[in-house]
PDB file of C-alpha atoms in Angstrom:
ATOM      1  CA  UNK A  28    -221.107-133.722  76.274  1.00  0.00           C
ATOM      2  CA  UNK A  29    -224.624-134.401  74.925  1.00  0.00           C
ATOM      3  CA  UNK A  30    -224.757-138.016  76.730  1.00  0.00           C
ATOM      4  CA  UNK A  31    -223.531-136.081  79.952  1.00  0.00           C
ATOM      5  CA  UNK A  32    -226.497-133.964  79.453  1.00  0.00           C
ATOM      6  CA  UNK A  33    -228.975-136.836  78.659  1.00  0.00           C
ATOM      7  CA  UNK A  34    -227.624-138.120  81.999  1.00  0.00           C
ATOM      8  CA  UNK A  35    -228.731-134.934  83.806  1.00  0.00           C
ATOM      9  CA  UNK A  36    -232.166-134.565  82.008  1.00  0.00           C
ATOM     10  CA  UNK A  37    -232.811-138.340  83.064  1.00  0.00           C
ATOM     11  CA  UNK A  38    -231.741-137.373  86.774  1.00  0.00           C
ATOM     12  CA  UNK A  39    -233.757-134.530  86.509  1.00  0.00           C
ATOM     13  CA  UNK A  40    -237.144-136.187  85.731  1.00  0.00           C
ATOM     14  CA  UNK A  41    -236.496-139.238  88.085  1.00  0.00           C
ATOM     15  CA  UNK A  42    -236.267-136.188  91.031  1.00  0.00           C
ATOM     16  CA  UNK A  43    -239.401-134.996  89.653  1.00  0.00           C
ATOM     17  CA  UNK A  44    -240.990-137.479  89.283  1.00  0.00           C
ATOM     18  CA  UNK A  45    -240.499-138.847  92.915  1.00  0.00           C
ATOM     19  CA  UNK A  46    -240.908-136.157  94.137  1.00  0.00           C
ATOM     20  CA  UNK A  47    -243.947-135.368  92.339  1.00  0.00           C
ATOM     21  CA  UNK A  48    -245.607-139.226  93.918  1.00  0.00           C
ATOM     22  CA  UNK A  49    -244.075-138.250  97.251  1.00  0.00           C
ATOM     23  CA  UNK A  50    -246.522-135.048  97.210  1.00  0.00           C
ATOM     24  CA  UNK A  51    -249.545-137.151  96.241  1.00  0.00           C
ATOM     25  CA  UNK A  52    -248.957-140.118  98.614  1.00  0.00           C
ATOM     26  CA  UNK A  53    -248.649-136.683 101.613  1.00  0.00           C
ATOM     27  CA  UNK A  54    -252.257-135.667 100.255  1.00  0.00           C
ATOM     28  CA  UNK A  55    -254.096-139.535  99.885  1.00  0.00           C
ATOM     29  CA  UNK A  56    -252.278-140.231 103.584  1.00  0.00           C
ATOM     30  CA  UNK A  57    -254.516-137.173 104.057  1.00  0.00           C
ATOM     31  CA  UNK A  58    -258.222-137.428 102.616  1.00  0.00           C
ATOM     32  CA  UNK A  59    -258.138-141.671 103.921  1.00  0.00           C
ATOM     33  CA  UNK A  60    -258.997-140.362 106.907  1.00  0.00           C
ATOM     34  CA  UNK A  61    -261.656-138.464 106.287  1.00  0.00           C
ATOM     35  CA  UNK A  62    -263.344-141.173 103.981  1.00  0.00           C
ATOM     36  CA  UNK A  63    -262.891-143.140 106.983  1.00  0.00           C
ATOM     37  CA  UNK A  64    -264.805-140.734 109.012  1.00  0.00           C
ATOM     38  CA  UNK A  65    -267.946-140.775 107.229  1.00  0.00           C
ATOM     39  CA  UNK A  66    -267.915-144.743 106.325  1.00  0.00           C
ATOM     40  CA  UNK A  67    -268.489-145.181 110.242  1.00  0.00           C
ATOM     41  CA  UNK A  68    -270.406-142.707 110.506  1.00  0.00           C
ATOM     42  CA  UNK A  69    -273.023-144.652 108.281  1.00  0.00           C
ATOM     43  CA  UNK A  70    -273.946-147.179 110.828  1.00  0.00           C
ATOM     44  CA  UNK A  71    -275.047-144.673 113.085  1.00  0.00           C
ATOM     45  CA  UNK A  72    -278.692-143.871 114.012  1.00  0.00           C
ATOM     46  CA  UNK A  73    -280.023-140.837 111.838  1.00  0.00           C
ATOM     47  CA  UNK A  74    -280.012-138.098 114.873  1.00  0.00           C
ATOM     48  CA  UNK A  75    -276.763-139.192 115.461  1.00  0.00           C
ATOM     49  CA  UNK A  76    -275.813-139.124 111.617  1.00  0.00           C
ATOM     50  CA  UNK A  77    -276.808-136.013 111.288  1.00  0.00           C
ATOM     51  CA  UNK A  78    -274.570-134.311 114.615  1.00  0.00           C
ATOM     52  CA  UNK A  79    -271.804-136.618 113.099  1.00  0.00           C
ATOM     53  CA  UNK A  80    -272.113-135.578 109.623  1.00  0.00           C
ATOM     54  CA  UNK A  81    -272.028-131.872 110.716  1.00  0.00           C
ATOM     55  CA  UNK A  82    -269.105-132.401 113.013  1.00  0.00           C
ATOM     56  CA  UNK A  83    -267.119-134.800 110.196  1.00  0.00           C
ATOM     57  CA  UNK A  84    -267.781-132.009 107.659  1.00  0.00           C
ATOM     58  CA  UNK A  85    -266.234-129.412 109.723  1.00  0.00           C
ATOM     59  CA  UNK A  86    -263.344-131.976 110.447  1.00  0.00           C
ATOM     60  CA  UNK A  87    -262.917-132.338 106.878  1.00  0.00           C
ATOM     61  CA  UNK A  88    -262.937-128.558 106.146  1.00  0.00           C
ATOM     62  CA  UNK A  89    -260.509-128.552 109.186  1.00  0.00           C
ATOM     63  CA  UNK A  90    -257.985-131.611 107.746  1.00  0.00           C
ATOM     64  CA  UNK A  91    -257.940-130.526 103.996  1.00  0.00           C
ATOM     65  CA  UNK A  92    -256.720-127.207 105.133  1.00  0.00           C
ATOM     66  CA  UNK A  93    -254.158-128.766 107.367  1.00  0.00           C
ATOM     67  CA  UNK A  94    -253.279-131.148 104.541  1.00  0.00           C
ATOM     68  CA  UNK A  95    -252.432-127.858 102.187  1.00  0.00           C
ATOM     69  CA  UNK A  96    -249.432-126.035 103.344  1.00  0.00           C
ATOM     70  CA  UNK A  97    -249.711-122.115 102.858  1.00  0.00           C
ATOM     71  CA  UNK A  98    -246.222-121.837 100.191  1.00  0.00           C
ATOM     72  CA  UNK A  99    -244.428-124.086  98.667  1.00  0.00           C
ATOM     73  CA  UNK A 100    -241.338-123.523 101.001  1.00  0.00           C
ATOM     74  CA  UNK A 101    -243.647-125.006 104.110  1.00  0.00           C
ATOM     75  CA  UNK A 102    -244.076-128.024 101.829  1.00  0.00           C
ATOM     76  CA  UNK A 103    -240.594-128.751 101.324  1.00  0.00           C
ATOM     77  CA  UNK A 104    -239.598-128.230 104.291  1.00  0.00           C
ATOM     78  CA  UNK A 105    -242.164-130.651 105.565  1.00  0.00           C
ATOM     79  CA  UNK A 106    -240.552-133.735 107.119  1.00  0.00           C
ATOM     80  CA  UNK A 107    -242.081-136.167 104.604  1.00  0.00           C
ATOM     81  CA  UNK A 108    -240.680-134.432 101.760  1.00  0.00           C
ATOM     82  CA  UNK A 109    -237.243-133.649 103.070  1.00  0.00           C
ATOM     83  CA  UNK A 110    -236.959-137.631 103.396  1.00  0.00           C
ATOM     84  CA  UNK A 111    -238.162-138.162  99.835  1.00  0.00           C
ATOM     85  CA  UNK A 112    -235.186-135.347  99.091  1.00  0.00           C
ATOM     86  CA  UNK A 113    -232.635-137.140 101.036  1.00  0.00           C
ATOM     87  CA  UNK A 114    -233.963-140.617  99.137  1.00  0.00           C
ATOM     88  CA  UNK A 115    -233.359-138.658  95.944  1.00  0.00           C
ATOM     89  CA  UNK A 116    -230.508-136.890  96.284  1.00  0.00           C
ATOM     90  CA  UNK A 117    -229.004-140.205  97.790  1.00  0.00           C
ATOM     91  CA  UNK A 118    -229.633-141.991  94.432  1.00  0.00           C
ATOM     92  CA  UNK A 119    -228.878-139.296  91.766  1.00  0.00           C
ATOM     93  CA  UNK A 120    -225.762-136.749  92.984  1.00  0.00           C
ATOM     94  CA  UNK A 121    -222.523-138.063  91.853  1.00  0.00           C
ATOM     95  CA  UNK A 122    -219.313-136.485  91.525  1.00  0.00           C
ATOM     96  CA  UNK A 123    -220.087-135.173  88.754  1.00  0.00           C
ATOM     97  CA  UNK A 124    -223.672-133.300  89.758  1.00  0.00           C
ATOM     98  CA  UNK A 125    -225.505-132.344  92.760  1.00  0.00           C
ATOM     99  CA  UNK A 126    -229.233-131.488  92.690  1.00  0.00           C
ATOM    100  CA  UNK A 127    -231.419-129.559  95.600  1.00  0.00           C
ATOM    101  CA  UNK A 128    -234.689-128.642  95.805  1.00  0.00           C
ATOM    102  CA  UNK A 129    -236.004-125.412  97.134  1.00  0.00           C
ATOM    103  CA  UNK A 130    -239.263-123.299  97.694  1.00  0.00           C
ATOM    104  CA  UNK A 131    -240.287-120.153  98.405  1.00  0.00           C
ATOM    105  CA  UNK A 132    -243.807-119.135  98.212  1.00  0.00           C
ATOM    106  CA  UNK A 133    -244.898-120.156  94.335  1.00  0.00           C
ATOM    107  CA  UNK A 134    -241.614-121.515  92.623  1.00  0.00           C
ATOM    108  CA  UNK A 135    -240.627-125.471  93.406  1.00  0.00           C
ATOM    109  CA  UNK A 136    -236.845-124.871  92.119  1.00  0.00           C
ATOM    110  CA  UNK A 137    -234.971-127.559  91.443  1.00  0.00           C
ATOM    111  CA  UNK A 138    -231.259-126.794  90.969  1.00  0.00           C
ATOM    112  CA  UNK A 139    -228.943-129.216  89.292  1.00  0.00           C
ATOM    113  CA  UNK A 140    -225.101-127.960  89.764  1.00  0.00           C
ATOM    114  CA  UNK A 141    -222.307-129.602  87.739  1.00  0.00           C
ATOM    115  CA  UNK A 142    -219.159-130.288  90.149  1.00  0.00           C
ATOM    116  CA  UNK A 143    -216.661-130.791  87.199  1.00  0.00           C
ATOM    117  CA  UNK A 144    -216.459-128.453  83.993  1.00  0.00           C
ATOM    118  CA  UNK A 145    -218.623-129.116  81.362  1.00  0.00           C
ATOM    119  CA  UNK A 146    -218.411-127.785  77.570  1.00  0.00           C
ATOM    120  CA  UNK A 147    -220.486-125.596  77.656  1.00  0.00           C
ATOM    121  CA  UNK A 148    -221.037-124.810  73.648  1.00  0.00           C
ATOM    122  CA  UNK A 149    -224.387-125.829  73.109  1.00  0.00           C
ATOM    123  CA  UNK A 150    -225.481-126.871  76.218  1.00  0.00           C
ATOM    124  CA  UNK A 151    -228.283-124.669  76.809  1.00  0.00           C
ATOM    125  CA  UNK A 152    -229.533-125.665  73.579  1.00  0.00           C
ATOM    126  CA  UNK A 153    -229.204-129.267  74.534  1.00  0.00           C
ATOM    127  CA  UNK A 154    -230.700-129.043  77.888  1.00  0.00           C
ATOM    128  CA  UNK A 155    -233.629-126.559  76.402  1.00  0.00           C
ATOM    129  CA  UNK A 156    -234.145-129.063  74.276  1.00  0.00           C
ATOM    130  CA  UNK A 157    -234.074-131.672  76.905  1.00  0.00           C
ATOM    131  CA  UNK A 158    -236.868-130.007  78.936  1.00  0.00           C
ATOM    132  CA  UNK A 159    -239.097-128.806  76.248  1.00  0.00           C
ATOM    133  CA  UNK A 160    -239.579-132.548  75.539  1.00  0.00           C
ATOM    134  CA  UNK A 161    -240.858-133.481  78.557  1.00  0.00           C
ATOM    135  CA  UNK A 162    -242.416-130.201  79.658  1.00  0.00           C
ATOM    136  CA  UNK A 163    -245.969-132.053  80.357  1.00  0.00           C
ATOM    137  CA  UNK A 164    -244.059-133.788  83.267  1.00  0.00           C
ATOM    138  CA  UNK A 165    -243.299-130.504  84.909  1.00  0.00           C
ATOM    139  CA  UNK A 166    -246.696-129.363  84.151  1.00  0.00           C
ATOM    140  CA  UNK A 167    -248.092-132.238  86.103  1.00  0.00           C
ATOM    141  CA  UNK A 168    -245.927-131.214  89.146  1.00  0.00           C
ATOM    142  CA  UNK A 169    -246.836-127.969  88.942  1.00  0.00           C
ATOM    143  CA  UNK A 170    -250.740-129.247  88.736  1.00  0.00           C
ATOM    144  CA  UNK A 171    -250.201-131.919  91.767  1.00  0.00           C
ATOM    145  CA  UNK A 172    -248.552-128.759  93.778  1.00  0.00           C
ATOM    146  CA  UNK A 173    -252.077-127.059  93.888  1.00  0.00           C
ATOM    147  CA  UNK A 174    -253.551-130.150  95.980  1.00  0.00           C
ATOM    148  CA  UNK A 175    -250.571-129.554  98.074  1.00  0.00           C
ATOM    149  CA  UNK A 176    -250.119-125.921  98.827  1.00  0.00           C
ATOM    150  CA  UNK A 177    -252.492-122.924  99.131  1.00  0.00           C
ATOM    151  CA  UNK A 178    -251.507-121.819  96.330  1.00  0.00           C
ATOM    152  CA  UNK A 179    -253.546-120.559  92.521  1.00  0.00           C
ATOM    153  CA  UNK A 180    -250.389-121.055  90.235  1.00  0.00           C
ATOM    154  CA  UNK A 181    -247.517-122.795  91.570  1.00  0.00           C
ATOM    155  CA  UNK A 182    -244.422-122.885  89.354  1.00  0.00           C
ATOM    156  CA  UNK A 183    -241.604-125.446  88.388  1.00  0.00           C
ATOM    157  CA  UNK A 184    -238.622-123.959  87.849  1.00  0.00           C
ATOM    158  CA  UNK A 185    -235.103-125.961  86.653  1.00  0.00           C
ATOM    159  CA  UNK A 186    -231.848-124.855  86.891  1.00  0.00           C
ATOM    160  CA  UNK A 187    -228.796-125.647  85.474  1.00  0.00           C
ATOM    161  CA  UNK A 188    -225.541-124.610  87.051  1.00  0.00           C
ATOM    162  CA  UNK A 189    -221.920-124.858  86.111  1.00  0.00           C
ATOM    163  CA  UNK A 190    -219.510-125.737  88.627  1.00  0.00           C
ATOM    164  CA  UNK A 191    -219.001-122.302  89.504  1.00  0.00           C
ATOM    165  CA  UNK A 192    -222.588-121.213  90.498  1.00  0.00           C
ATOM    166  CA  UNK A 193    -223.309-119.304  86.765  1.00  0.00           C
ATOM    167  CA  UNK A 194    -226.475-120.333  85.495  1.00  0.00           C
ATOM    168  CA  UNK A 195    -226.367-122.588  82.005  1.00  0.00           C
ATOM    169  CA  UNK A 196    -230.383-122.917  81.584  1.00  0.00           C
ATOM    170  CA  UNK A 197    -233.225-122.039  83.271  1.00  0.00           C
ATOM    171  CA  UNK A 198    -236.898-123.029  82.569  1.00  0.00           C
ATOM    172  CA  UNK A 199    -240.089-122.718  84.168  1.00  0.00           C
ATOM    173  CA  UNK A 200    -243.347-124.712  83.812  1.00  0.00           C
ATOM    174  CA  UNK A 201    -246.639-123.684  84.998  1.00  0.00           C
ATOM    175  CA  UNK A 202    -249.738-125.970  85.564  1.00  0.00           C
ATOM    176  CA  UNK A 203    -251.512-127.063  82.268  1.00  0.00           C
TER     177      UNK A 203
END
């Protein structure tokens, strides 16, 4: 059982961790553009700097609240993400687990459902254990979320389910 788990905690950090690189690359894709705007800008003459400056700042204003998405559902449900989703869940379901990601307007939830039955003596401990150890990772997602969505303190939340939809473990991690 515990290498079954091990297997699960590994899927679980390769999701979140692509996913996590999938959210940066959105917001660099992002603020290039802008550092493009004011690079040619530069070789302007100064009158026309200065209308250009004025209009690239309020461009910039404009695109870095475009480039934040007002919950963290909009952000998954962005098209860029739901292809990194498809590219994960491609790689890590199996028959014996399937893994989702969700949003609503704080909590990124990733759900990890078990399609065969599992013993399930000790396995909260084992995946508590699992998570605790690499809690900084979630941390990090949860820190990379607030570039990404208008939101103070976004939350990480894992889930665990048997086959039958009952909850094994639940944890959530909070930016650090």
């Amino acid at each position: 059982m515990k290498k079954a788990l091990s297997f699960v905690l590994s899927a679980a950090l390769v999701a979140v961790m692509a996913f996590s690189m999938a959210a940066c690359k959105s917001k660099d894709n992002g603020t290039s553009s802008s550092g493009n705007d004011s690079s040619s800008s530069s070789s302007q003459s100064s009158s026309t700097q200065s209308s250009s400056q004025e209009s690239s700042a309020s461009e910039s204003s404009s695109s870095q609240s475009s480039l934040k998405y007002n919950t963290v559902s909009e952000f998954v449900a962005s098209d860029a993400m739901q292809a990194q989703m498809q590219t994960m869940k491609d790689q890590l379901e199996s028959d014996e687990m399937s893994m989702e990601i969700t949003g609503d307007d704080v909590h990124l939830i990733y759900t990890y459902t078990f399609k065969t039955d599992i013993d399930l003596s000790g396995a909260a401990d084992t995946l508590k254990a699992g998570l605790d150890a690499e809690a900084s990772t979630f941390e990090n997602v949860a820190s990379m979320l607030k570039t990404a969505v208008n939101v103070d303190d976004p939350i990480v939340v894992v889930r665990y389910l048997d086959k039958d939809g009952s909850e094994i473990y639940s944890q959530e991690f909070t930016a650090k």
